[in-house]
mmCIF file of C-alpha atoms and ligand atoms in Angstrom:
data_model
loop_
_atom_site.group_PDB
_atom_site.id
_atom_site.type_symbol
_atom_site.label_atom_id
_atom_site.label_comp_id
_atom_site.label_asym_id
_atom_site.label_seq_id
_atom_site.Cartn_x
_atom_site.Cartn_y
_atom_site.Cartn_z
ATOM 1 C CA MET I 1 -0.076 0.024 0.149
ATOM 2 C CA LYS I 2 1.252 3.503 -0.905
ATOM 3 C CA LEU I 3 0.887 6.010 1.688
ATOM 4 C CA THR I 4 1.423 9.836 1.261
ATOM 5 C CA LEU I 5 2.761 12.040 3.885
ATOM 6 C CA SER I 6 1.369 15.479 3.401
ATOM 7 C CA VAL I 7 2.895 18.714 5.332
ATOM 8 C CA ILE I 8 0.604 21.848 4.506
ATOM 9 C CA LYS I 9 1.425 25.189 6.634
ATOM 10 C CA ALA I 10 0.452 28.388 6.773
ATOM 11 C CA ASP I 11 0.697 31.630 8.748
ATOM 12 C CA ILE I 12 -3.260 32.244 9.757
ATOM 13 C CA GLY I 13 -2.254 34.868 12.386
ATOM 14 C CA GLY I 14 0.483 35.568 14.775
ATOM 15 C CA TYR I 15 0.362 36.143 18.748
ATOM 16 C CA VAL I 16 1.960 38.384 19.622
ATOM 17 C CA GLY I 17 2.647 40.188 16.401
ATOM 18 C CA HIS I 18 4.709 38.257 14.431
ATOM 19 C CA SER I 19 6.366 35.938 17.061
ATOM 20 C CA ASP I 20 3.999 32.872 17.965
ATOM 21 C CA THR I 21 0.986 31.105 17.474
ATOM 22 C CA HIS I 22 -2.231 31.317 20.077
ATOM 23 C CA PRO I 23 -3.150 27.855 21.513
ATOM 24 C CA GLU I 24 -6.872 28.330 20.611
ATOM 25 C CA VAL I 25 -6.215 28.695 16.806
ATOM 26 C CA VAL I 26 -3.672 26.030 16.993
ATOM 27 C CA GLN I 27 -6.711 23.688 18.845
ATOM 28 C CA GLU I 28 -9.540 24.684 16.485
ATOM 29 C CA VAL I 29 -6.900 23.501 13.485
ATOM 30 C CA LYS I 30 -6.311 20.720 15.423
ATOM 31 C CA ASP I 31 -10.078 19.406 15.951
ATOM 32 C CA PHE I 32 -10.991 20.120 12.580
ATOM 33 C CA VAL I 33 -8.478 17.936 10.755
ATOM 34 C CA GLY I 34 -8.883 15.323 13.678
ATOM 35 C CA LYS I 35 -12.825 15.015 12.746
ATOM 36 C CA GLU I 36 -11.483 14.493 9.055
ATOM 37 C CA VAL I 37 -9.490 11.407 10.541
ATOM 38 C CA GLU I 38 -12.807 10.306 12.410
ATOM 39 C CA LYS I 39 -14.767 10.403 8.710
ATOM 40 C CA GLY I 40 -11.931 8.114 7.610
ATOM 41 C CA ASN I 41 -10.562 10.888 5.235
ATOM 42 C CA LEU I 42 -7.385 10.768 6.624
ATOM 43 C CA ILE I 43 -5.389 7.844 8.546
ATOM 44 C CA TYR I 44 -3.774 10.029 10.868
ATOM 45 C CA SER I 45 -3.019 13.837 11.595
ATOM 46 C CA ASP I 46 -0.943 16.124 14.094
ATOM 47 C CA ILE I 47 -0.053 19.852 14.145
ATOM 48 C CA LEU I 48 3.366 21.216 14.613
ATOM 49 C CA THR I 49 4.198 24.607 15.385
ATOM 50 C CA CYS I 50 7.212 27.579 14.304
ATOM 51 C CA GLY I 51 7.157 30.996 15.302
ATOM 52 C CA ASP I 52 3.750 32.589 13.633
ATOM 53 C CA ASP I 53 3.167 29.155 11.423
ATOM 54 C CA ILE I 54 1.001 26.114 11.819
ATOM 55 C CA ALA I 55 1.548 23.049 9.878
ATOM 56 C CA ILE I 56 -1.069 20.286 9.402
ATOM 57 C CA VAL I 57 1.169 16.656 8.875
ATOM 58 C CA MET I 58 -1.462 14.295 7.373
ATOM 59 C CA THR I 59 -1.256 10.479 6.463
ATOM 60 C CA HIS I 60 -3.552 9.228 3.817
ATOM 61 C CA THR I 61 -3.367 6.826 0.564
ATOM 62 C CA HIS I 62 -5.007 9.874 -1.754
ATOM 63 C CA GLY I 63 -1.672 10.315 -3.483
ATOM 64 C CA VAL I 64 -0.138 14.256 -3.667
ATOM 65 C CA ASP I 65 -1.890 17.255 -5.450
ATOM 66 C CA ASN I 66 -5.142 15.478 -3.502
ATOM 67 C CA GLU I 67 -8.136 17.674 -3.889
ATOM 68 C CA THR I 68 -9.608 16.361 -0.779
ATOM 69 C CA VAL I 69 -6.646 16.643 1.318
ATOM 70 C CA HIS I 70 -5.778 19.831 0.262
ATOM 71 C CA ARG I 71 -9.365 21.069 0.984
ATOM 72 C CA ILE I 72 -9.201 19.630 4.346
ATOM 73 C CA ALA I 73 -6.064 22.001 5.073
ATOM 74 C CA TRP I 74 -7.914 24.940 3.795
ATOM 75 C CA GLU I 75 -10.674 24.406 5.488
ATOM 76 C CA ALA I 76 -8.834 23.886 8.506
ATOM 77 C CA PHE I 77 -7.092 27.153 8.306
ATOM 78 C CA GLU I 78 -10.248 29.194 7.537
ATOM 79 C CA ARG I 79 -11.727 27.950 10.858
ATOM 80 C CA GLY I 80 -8.182 28.831 12.473
ATOM 81 C CA THR I 81 -8.603 32.096 10.834
ATOM 82 C CA GLN I 82 -12.153 32.624 12.494
ATOM 83 C CA VAL I 83 -10.787 32.140 15.912
ATOM 84 C CA ALA I 84 -7.930 34.264 15.114
ATOM 85 C CA LYS I 85 -10.012 37.242 13.716
ATOM 86 C CA LYS I 86 -12.257 37.212 16.994
ATOM 87 C CA LEU I 87 -9.067 37.227 19.196
ATOM 88 C CA LYS I 88 -7.998 39.941 16.985
ATOM 89 C CA LEU I 89 -4.786 38.270 16.450
ATOM 90 C CA TYR I 90 -2.229 39.916 13.881
ATOM 91 C CA GLY I 91 -2.455 39.201 10.435
ATOM 92 C CA ALA I 92 -5.028 37.106 11.213
ATOM 93 C CA GLY I 93 -5.819 34.726 7.518
ATOM 94 C CA GLN I 94 -2.963 36.545 6.174
ATOM 95 C CA ASP I 95 -1.489 33.429 4.243
ATOM 96 C CA LEU I 96 -5.185 32.499 2.571
ATOM 97 C CA LEU I 97 -4.407 34.750 -0.627
ATOM 98 C CA THR I 98 -7.972 34.304 -1.763
ATOM 99 C CA ASP I 99 -11.679 33.596 -0.482
ATOM 100 C CA ALA I 100 -12.400 30.864 -2.538
ATOM 101 C CA PHE I 101 -10.392 27.025 -2.611
ATOM 102 C CA SER I 102 -10.159 26.032 -5.965
ATOM 103 C CA GLY I 103 -8.839 22.076 -6.194
ATOM 104 C CA ASN I 104 -5.441 22.415 -5.264
ATOM 105 C CA ILE I 105 -3.931 24.750 -2.232
ATOM 106 C CA LYS I 106 -0.620 25.289 -4.177
ATOM 107 C CA GLY I 107 -0.759 29.178 -5.484
ATOM 108 C CA LEU I 108 -3.459 30.200 -2.796
ATOM 109 C CA GLY I 109 -0.902 30.823 -0.153
ATOM 110 C CA PRO I 110 -0.221 28.000 2.109
ATOM 111 C CA GLY I 111 3.284 25.954 2.023
ATOM 112 C CA VAL I 112 2.990 22.436 0.751
ATOM 113 C CA ALA I 113 5.499 19.710 1.120
ATOM 114 C CA GLU I 114 4.071 15.878 0.085
ATOM 115 C CA MET I 115 5.668 12.810 -0.806
ATOM 116 C CA GLU I 116 4.164 8.918 -1.724
ATOM 117 C CA PHE I 117 5.851 5.757 -0.587
ATOM 118 C CA GLU I 118 5.684 2.319 0.416
ATOM 119 C CA GLU I 119 6.034 2.391 3.924
ATOM 120 C CA ARG I 120 9.048 0.452 4.721
ATOM 121 C CA PRO I 121 9.031 -2.233 7.781
ATOM 122 C CA SER I 122 9.984 0.561 9.889
ATOM 123 C CA GLU I 123 9.904 4.390 8.387
ATOM 124 C CA PRO I 124 11.852 7.234 10.544
ATOM 125 C CA VAL I 125 11.185 10.423 8.811
ATOM 126 C CA VAL I 126 12.070 14.235 10.034
ATOM 127 C CA ILE I 127 10.039 17.245 9.582
ATOM 128 C CA PHE I 128 11.753 20.151 9.668
ATOM 129 C CA PHE I 129 9.802 23.554 9.500
ATOM 130 C CA ALA I 130 11.319 27.138 10.066
ATOM 131 C CA ASP I 131 9.980 30.527 10.266
ATOM 132 C CA LYS I 132 11.390 33.848 9.062
ATOM 133 C CA THR I 133 13.164 32.284 6.366
ATOM 134 C CA SER I 134 12.506 31.111 2.516
ATOM 135 C CA PRO I 135 12.531 28.020 0.932
ATOM 136 C CA SER I 136 15.914 28.293 -0.239
ATOM 137 C CA ALA I 137 17.034 27.953 3.334
ATOM 138 C CA TRP I 138 17.183 23.946 2.789
ATOM 139 C CA ASN I 139 19.622 24.494 -0.203
ATOM 140 C CA LEU I 140 22.533 24.098 1.748
ATOM 141 C CA PRO I 141 21.329 21.376 4.231
ATOM 142 C CA LEU I 142 19.991 19.061 1.611
ATOM 143 C CA TYR I 143 23.360 19.501 -0.241
ATOM 144 C CA GLU I 144 25.146 18.451 3.048
ATOM 145 C CA MET I 145 22.679 15.775 3.498
ATOM 146 C CA PHE I 146 22.802 14.000 0.137
ATOM 147 C CA ALA I 147 25.884 14.913 -1.578
ATOM 148 C CA ASP I 148 28.690 15.792 1.209
ATOM 149 C CA PRO I 149 30.174 12.796 2.404
ATOM 150 C CA MET I 150 32.553 15.173 4.664
ATOM 151 C CA SER I 151 28.837 15.729 6.763
ATOM 152 C CA THR I 152 26.889 12.006 5.267
ATOM 153 C CA ALA I 153 29.155 9.448 6.043
ATOM 154 C CA GLY I 154 26.564 6.966 4.570
ATOM 155 C CA LEU I 155 27.466 8.338 1.218
ATOM 156 C CA VAL I 156 30.854 6.323 1.432
ATOM 157 C CA ILE I 157 29.899 3.692 3.734
ATOM 158 C CA ASP I 158 25.819 2.427 3.039
ATOM 159 C CA PRO I 159 25.765 0.484 -0.402
ATOM 160 C CA LYS I 160 22.183 1.834 -1.162
ATOM 161 C CA MET I 161 23.604 5.479 -0.716
ATOM 162 C CA HIS I 162 26.948 5.172 -2.680
ATOM 163 C CA ASP I 163 25.277 5.798 -6.143
ATOM 164 C CA GLY I 164 24.065 9.206 -5.068
ATOM 165 C CA PHE I 165 21.343 10.685 -4.578
ATOM 166 C CA THR I 166 19.451 13.286 -7.670
ATOM 167 C CA PHE I 167 18.241 16.539 -6.590
ATOM 168 C CA GLU I 168 15.328 17.936 -8.595
ATOM 169 C CA VAL I 169 15.851 22.036 -8.894
ATOM 170 C CA LEU I 170 13.166 25.009 -9.521
ATOM 171 C CA ASP I 171 13.378 27.920 -10.892
ATOM 172 C CA LEU I 172 11.488 30.318 -8.670
ATOM 173 C CA TYR I 173 11.135 32.971 -11.778
ATOM 174 C CA THR I 174 10.118 30.578 -14.559
ATOM 175 C CA GLY I 175 8.726 27.269 -12.887
ATOM 176 C CA LYS I 176 10.982 25.230 -15.003
ATOM 177 C CA ALA I 177 12.823 22.396 -13.040
ATOM 178 C CA VAL I 178 15.758 20.461 -13.493
ATOM 179 C CA LYS I 179 17.248 17.011 -12.326
ATOM 180 C CA ILE I 180 20.776 16.948 -11.552
ATOM 181 C CA ASN I 181 22.703 13.660 -10.621
ATOM 182 C CA THR I 182 25.037 13.564 -8.024
ATOM 183 C CA PRO I 183 27.767 12.911 -7.266
ATOM 184 C CA ALA I 184 28.829 13.090 -11.168
ATOM 185 C CA GLU I 185 27.008 16.674 -11.408
ATOM 186 C CA VAL I 186 28.019 18.043 -8.021
ATOM 187 C CA TYR I 187 29.568 21.292 -9.340
ATOM 188 C CA ASP I 188 26.521 21.935 -11.596
ATOM 189 C CA LEU I 189 24.228 21.648 -8.516
ATOM 190 C CA LEU I 190 25.946 24.237 -6.369
ATOM 191 C CA ALA I 191 26.442 26.715 -9.149
ATOM 192 C CA LEU I 192 22.364 26.381 -9.132
ATOM 193 C CA ILE I 193 21.278 26.252 -5.682
ATOM 194 C CA GLY I 194 24.354 28.619 -4.467
ATOM 195 C CA SER I 195 21.750 31.207 -5.964
ATOM 196 C CA VAL I 196 19.540 31.115 -3.354
ATOM 197 C CA GLY I 197 17.375 33.964 -4.377
ATOM 198 C CA LYS I 198 16.326 31.937 -7.791
ATOM 199 C CA TYR I 199 16.880 28.209 -7.542
ATOM 200 C CA VAL I 200 15.524 25.836 -4.659
ATOM 201 C CA VAL I 201 15.805 22.038 -4.157
ATOM 202 C CA LYS I 202 12.180 20.332 -4.639
ATOM 203 C CA ASN I 203 12.877 17.147 -4.352
ATOM 204 C CA VAL I 204 15.805 14.300 -3.869
ATOM 205 C CA TYR I 205 15.650 10.989 -5.336
ATOM 206 C CA ARG I 206 17.930 7.989 -4.349
ATOM 207 C CA ASN I 207 19.852 6.700 -7.292
ATOM 208 C CA TYR I 208 19.884 3.246 -6.199
ATOM 209 C CA ASP I 209 16.360 2.495 -7.164
ATOM 210 C CA GLY I 210 14.706 6.063 -7.713
ATOM 211 C CA GLU I 211 13.241 6.201 -4.311
ATOM 212 C CA ILE I 212 11.972 9.849 -3.019
ATOM 213 C CA ALA I 213 14.393 10.774 -0.269
ATOM 214 C CA ALA I 214 12.923 14.290 0.686
ATOM 215 C CA THR I 215 10.594 17.053 -0.474
ATOM 216 C CA ALA I 216 10.371 20.502 0.310
ATOM 217 C CA SER I 217 7.746 23.345 0.099
ATOM 218 C CA THR I 218 8.732 25.821 -2.582
ATOM 219 C CA GLN I 219 6.009 28.431 -2.659
ATOM 220 C CA ARG I 220 6.943 31.739 -2.389
ATOM 221 C CA LEU I 221 4.202 34.427 -1.139
ATOM 222 C CA SER I 222 5.747 37.102 -2.939
ATOM 223 C CA LEU I 223 5.748 36.076 -6.180
ATOM 224 C CA ILE I 224 2.274 34.753 -5.963
ATOM 225 C CA ALA I 225 0.811 37.709 -4.409
ATOM 226 C CA GLY I 226 2.991 40.087 -6.782
ATOM 227 C CA GLN I 227 3.998 42.176 -3.203
ATOM 228 C CA TYR I 228 5.194 41.543 0.248
ATOM 229 C CA VAL I 229 2.894 39.321 2.320
ATOM 230 C CA GLY I 230 5.301 37.855 4.906
ATOM 231 C CA LYS I 231 8.257 35.248 4.415
ATOM 232 C CA ASP I 232 7.433 31.790 3.023
ATOM 233 C CA ASP I 233 8.566 29.802 6.311
ATOM 234 C CA PRO I 234 9.349 26.430 4.597
ATOM 235 C CA VAL I 235 8.544 22.881 5.825
ATOM 236 C CA MET I 236 10.703 20.058 4.557
ATOM 237 C CA ILE I 237 10.030 15.916 4.639
ATOM 238 C CA VAL I 238 13.370 14.070 5.037
ATOM 239 C CA ARG I 239 13.122 9.880 4.908
ATOM 240 C CA SER I 240 15.818 8.532 7.361
ATOM 241 C CA GLN I 241 17.916 5.349 7.989
ATOM 242 C CA SER I 242 18.501 2.026 5.991
ATOM 243 C CA GLY I 243 19.701 3.494 2.611
ATOM 244 C CA PHE I 244 18.761 7.128 3.466
ATOM 245 C CA PRO I 245 21.057 9.511 5.880
ATOM 246 C CA ALA I 246 20.612 8.584 9.478
ATOM 247 C CA ILE I 247 18.821 10.865 12.084
ATOM 248 C CA GLY I 248 22.100 12.126 13.061
ATOM 249 C CA GLU I 249 23.416 12.805 9.446
ATOM 250 C CA ILE I 250 20.204 14.594 8.778
ATOM 251 C CA LEU I 251 20.772 16.722 11.436
ATOM 252 C CA GLU I 252 24.206 17.314 11.540
ATOM 253 C CA PRO I 253 23.968 20.304 9.007
ATOM 254 C CA PHE I 254 22.119 22.548 11.294
ATOM 255 C CA ALA I 255 25.401 21.976 13.940
ATOM 256 C CA LYS I 256 26.667 24.593 11.899
ATOM 257 C CA PRO I 257 24.336 27.673 11.064
ATOM 258 C CA TRP I 258 24.519 29.319 8.234
ATOM 259 C CA ILE I 259 23.156 32.632 6.981
ATOM 260 C CA VAL I 260 19.678 32.477 5.249
ATOM 261 C CA GLU I 261 17.089 35.325 3.954
ATOM 262 C CA GLY I 262 14.776 36.442 6.105
ATOM 263 C CA TRP I 263 14.097 37.895 9.730
ATOM 264 C CA MET I 264 12.728 41.268 10.014
ATOM 265 C CA ARG I 265 10.331 42.295 7.352
ATOM 266 C CA GLY I 266 11.466 39.147 5.415
ATOM 267 C CA SER I 267 14.546 41.876 4.336
ATOM 268 C CA HIS I 268 17.274 40.678 6.189
ATOM 269 C CA ASN I 269 19.999 37.829 6.058
ATOM 270 C CA GLY I 270 20.325 36.060 9.379
ATOM 271 C CA PRO I 271 21.735 33.193 11.017
ATOM 272 C CA LEU I 272 19.178 30.021 10.979
ATOM 273 C CA MET I 273 19.107 28.737 14.650
ATOM 274 C CA PRO I 274 17.845 24.888 15.378
ATOM 275 C CA VAL I 275 15.726 25.112 18.667
ATOM 276 C CA SER I 276 13.302 23.452 20.594
ATOM 277 C CA PHE I 277 9.677 23.140 19.992
ATOM 278 C CA GLU I 278 9.408 25.360 23.239
ATOM 279 C CA ASP I 279 12.062 27.837 21.829
ATOM 280 C CA ALA I 280 10.393 28.391 18.584
ATOM 281 C CA ARG I 281 9.545 32.056 19.304
ATOM 282 C CA PRO I 282 11.603 34.310 17.415
ATOM 283 C CA SER I 283 11.141 37.693 19.045
ATOM 284 C CA ARG I 284 15.080 39.333 18.727
ATOM 285 C CA PHE I 285 14.340 41.861 15.932
ATOM 286 C CA ASP I 286 11.693 39.497 15.075
ATOM 287 C CA GLY I 287 13.947 36.398 14.815
ATOM 288 C CA PRO I 288 16.584 35.062 14.095
ATOM 289 C CA PRO I 289 15.307 32.836 12.043
ATOM 290 C CA ARG I 290 14.894 29.424 13.487
ATOM 291 C CA VAL I 291 13.984 25.813 12.744
ATOM 292 C CA ILE I 292 12.455 22.923 14.473
ATOM 293 C CA ALA I 293 12.907 19.484 13.410
ATOM 294 C CA ALA I 294 10.161 16.798 14.404
ATOM 295 C CA GLY I 295 11.196 13.126 13.914
ATOM 296 C CA TYR I 296 8.359 10.664 13.665
ATOM 297 C CA GLN I 297 8.140 6.783 12.904
ATOM 298 C CA ILE I 298 5.355 6.028 10.801
ATOM 299 C CA ALA I 299 3.504 2.716 11.734
ATOM 300 C CA GLU I 300 0.784 1.655 9.409
ATOM 301 C CA GLY I 301 0.326 5.421 8.586
ATOM 302 C CA LYS I 302 0.145 6.148 12.273
ATOM 303 C CA LEU I 303 2.544 9.059 13.319
ATOM 304 C CA ILE I 304 4.161 7.749 16.058
ATOM 305 C CA GLY I 305 6.032 10.922 17.654
ATOM 306 C CA PRO I 306 6.953 13.599 17.430
ATOM 307 C CA SER I 307 10.009 13.674 18.627
ATOM 308 C CA ASP I 308 12.030 17.065 19.254
ATOM 309 C CA LEU I 309 15.024 16.196 17.782
ATOM 310 C CA PHE I 310 16.959 19.703 18.278
ATOM 311 C CA LYS I 311 16.243 19.405 21.888
ATOM 312 C CA ASP I 312 19.689 17.903 22.707
ATOM 313 C CA PRO I 313 22.220 19.985 24.076
ATOM 314 C CA ALA I 314 24.730 18.765 21.720
ATOM 315 C CA PHE I 315 22.828 21.658 19.656
ATOM 316 C CA ASP I 316 23.786 24.427 22.408
ATOM 317 C CA LYS I 317 26.805 25.544 20.927
ATOM 318 C CA ALA I 318 25.161 26.070 17.190
ATOM 319 C CA ARG I 319 22.721 28.086 19.087
ATOM 320 C CA SER I 320 25.267 30.234 20.644
ATOM 321 C CA VAL I 321 27.500 30.731 17.590
ATOM 322 C CA ALA I 322 23.988 31.651 15.859
ATOM 323 C CA GLN I 323 23.516 34.196 18.543
ATOM 324 C CA GLU I 324 27.158 35.576 17.794
ATOM 325 C CA MET I 325 26.520 35.815 14.004
ATOM 326 C CA ALA I 326 23.442 37.541 14.967
ATOM 327 C CA ASP I 327 25.130 40.528 16.861
ATOM 328 C CA MET I 328 27.812 40.811 14.066
ATOM 329 C CA LEU I 329 24.974 41.403 11.308
ATOM 330 C CA ARG I 330 22.687 43.721 13.614
ATOM 331 C CA ARG I 331 25.907 45.949 13.614
ATOM 332 C CA GLN I 332 25.352 46.380 10.152
ATOM 333 C CA GLY I 333 21.991 48.005 10.877
ATOM 334 C CA ILE I 334 19.694 48.760 7.568
ATOM 335 C CA PHE I 335 23.035 48.345 5.502
ATOM 336 C CA GLU I 336 23.715 45.143 3.269
ATOM 337 C CA PRO I 337 24.727 42.693 3.712
ATOM 338 C CA HIS I 338 22.242 42.816 6.910
ATOM 339 C CA ARG I 339 19.609 44.102 4.763
ATOM 340 C CA LEU I 340 18.902 41.931 1.570
ATOM 341 C CA PRO I 341 20.411 43.308 -1.714
ATOM 342 C CA THR I 342 18.137 45.574 -3.655
ATOM 343 C CA GLU I 343 16.935 42.805 -6.132
ATOM 344 C CA GLU I 344 15.315 40.693 -3.297
ATOM 345 C CA MET I 345 13.548 44.206 -1.904
ATOM 346 C CA GLU I 346 11.830 44.175 -5.324
ATOM 347 C CA TYR I 347 8.695 43.202 -3.297
ATOM 348 C CA THR I 348 8.736 45.607 -0.581
ATOM 349 C CA SER I 349 8.440 49.511 -0.144
ATOM 350 C CA LEU I 350 11.842 50.156 -1.979
ATOM 351 C CA PRO I 351 10.402 50.213 -5.310
ATOM 352 C CA LYS I 352 7.600 52.932 -4.156
ATOM 353 C CA ILE I 353 10.718 55.329 -2.417
ATOM 354 C CA LEU I 354 12.547 54.586 -6.156
ATOM 355 C CA LYS I 355 9.363 56.076 -7.959
ATOM 356 C CA LYS I 356 9.072 58.992 -5.333
ATOM 357 C CA LEU I 357 12.776 60.031 -6.382
ATOM 358 C CA GLU I 358 12.431 59.059 -10.043
ATOM 359 C CA ASN I 359 12.275 62.510 -11.445
ATOM 360 C CA ARG I 360 14.584 64.249 -8.727
ATOM 361 C CA PHE I 361 17.706 62.088 -10.247
ATOM 362 C CA TYR I 362 19.902 64.658 -12.633
ATOM 363 C CA ASP I 363 22.931 63.924 -15.015
ATOM 364 C CA THR I 364 26.058 64.679 -13.539
ATOM 365 C CA GLU I 365 29.504 65.030 -14.727
ATOM 366 C CA GLU I 366 30.483 62.238 -12.845
ATOM 367 C CA GLU I 367 32.465 59.270 -14.545
ATOM 368 C CA ARG I 368 30.486 56.442 -15.328
ATOM 369 C CA PRO I 369 31.219 53.385 -17.576
ATOM 370 C CA GLU I 370 30.346 54.151 -21.435
ATOM 371 C CA LYS I 371 29.058 51.576 -23.891
ATOM 372 C CA ASP I 372 32.172 51.916 -26.305
ATOM 373 C CA LYS I 373 34.559 52.007 -23.380
ATOM 374 C CA ILE I 374 33.144 48.597 -22.473
ATOM 375 C CA THR I 375 33.361 47.381 -25.898
ATOM 376 C CA GLU I 376 37.029 48.361 -25.955
ATOM 377 C CA LYS I 377 37.969 46.505 -23.201
ATOM 378 C CA GLU I 378 36.216 43.218 -24.046
ATOM 379 C CA ASP I 379 37.944 43.499 -27.175
ATOM 380 C CA MET I 380 41.609 43.773 -25.606
ATOM 381 C CA ASP I 381 40.214 40.265 -23.484
HETATM 382 C C1 F6R Z 401 9.191 38.870 8.995
HETATM 383 C C2 F6R Z 401 7.648 39.201 9.569
HETATM 384 C C3 F6R Z 401 8.074 40.696 10.646
HETATM 385 C C4 F6R Z 401 7.026 41.458 9.880
HETATM 386 C C5 F6R Z 401 7.470 42.830 10.660
HETATM 387 C C6 F6R Z 401 6.423 44.136 10.204
HETATM 388 O O1 F6R Z 401 8.730 37.535 7.889
HETATM 389 O O2 F6R Z 401 6.653 38.541 9.804
HETATM 390 O O3 F6R Z 401 9.134 41.179 10.845
HETATM 391 O O4 F6R Z 401 7.590 41.696 8.229
HETATM 392 O O5 F6R Z 401 6.847 42.869 12.149
HETATM 393 O O6 F6R Z 401 4.988 43.749 10.174
HETATM 394 P P1 F6R Z 401 4.039 44.428 9.937
HETATM 395 O O7 F6R Z 401 4.436 45.080 8.324
HETATM 396 O O8 F6R Z 401 2.822 43.760 9.615
HETATM 397 O O9 F6R Z 401 4.035 45.552 10.933
HETATM 398 MG MG1 MG Z 402 2.988 36.264 10.480
HETATM 399 MG MG1 MG Z 403 5.826 32.970 9.750
#
């Protein structure tokens, strides 16, 4: 029997501001989805929260992109929004970009990560959930998990991993995807996914047998809405053990914090801090961005868990390094590279400021690159 694991997430109201979720909203969403389990539309469900976002975790046999499953998530978020509105929570319903559900939740605001597989004799999975960042935050850890033997020893040692993994990379601006086979094409992969504003990893497959190993949400709210409506705060599912990276190999990239885009007003670079469920409440300068790791064993579709995997004190050092990185970046204030580069500010108020000043720009005698000079230089090369 093929099982589908669907994780659908949205920010439907923050408590307080954009820092956390409210228990009454979370309970409403949970109860609604729980009833769908009782009705037999789903096998099992669970709810995770990270910062001001709620993720609905569902198992079922309907496959990915299924209308019934997407509708359940949509209606659960609508119900939660009603509670958020009653409590006048901040940005109530902010990620539900339309009033009407139209068959598939993708493109309507919420983030979606789903995979279908034959449940193994034992099926450990990890669901990562981040707040105050964007889907490209997964690019670096996915590379380390599935293509860097210095991080994942199994790539060298486990015979099922030794043939490597294939990454499906999505161009966020054209919607086109490309499959890149590692280790053979690892430099091609890095050439693309190092451009975090343009390319994101959508899926990872095991070369040994084509099995799905990981999948991530890649929805970018600003590209859907055409304006800034909050960061995308992505989710990701990774399968573990017996021919997939061990739990420790999956978590290892997070022991060395790196810099991701997001944080305050979705307009800053900052360290991604791995935290326990309890500490997933970004408040300092609305951040720094953070990530939780929820481990589950799946038994006949039932979700056994979650285990709070970043609760391990072995991640304390990563948290303190992330704090230091945060201090360094904060020193830059509104200046780059703390603030995102101009191209990434496209969906904020920056274009409006430029528009306002447009007619006040005048010609000067300052030296500037001339077309013929550039051509001369090119000829010399
Ligand atoms: C970032 C985020 C927050 C808000 C900030 C301003 O993803 O959600 O940093 O951008 O708190 O929020 P508004 O504009 O709603 O006052
Ligand atoms: Mg929010
Ligand atoms: Mg959020």
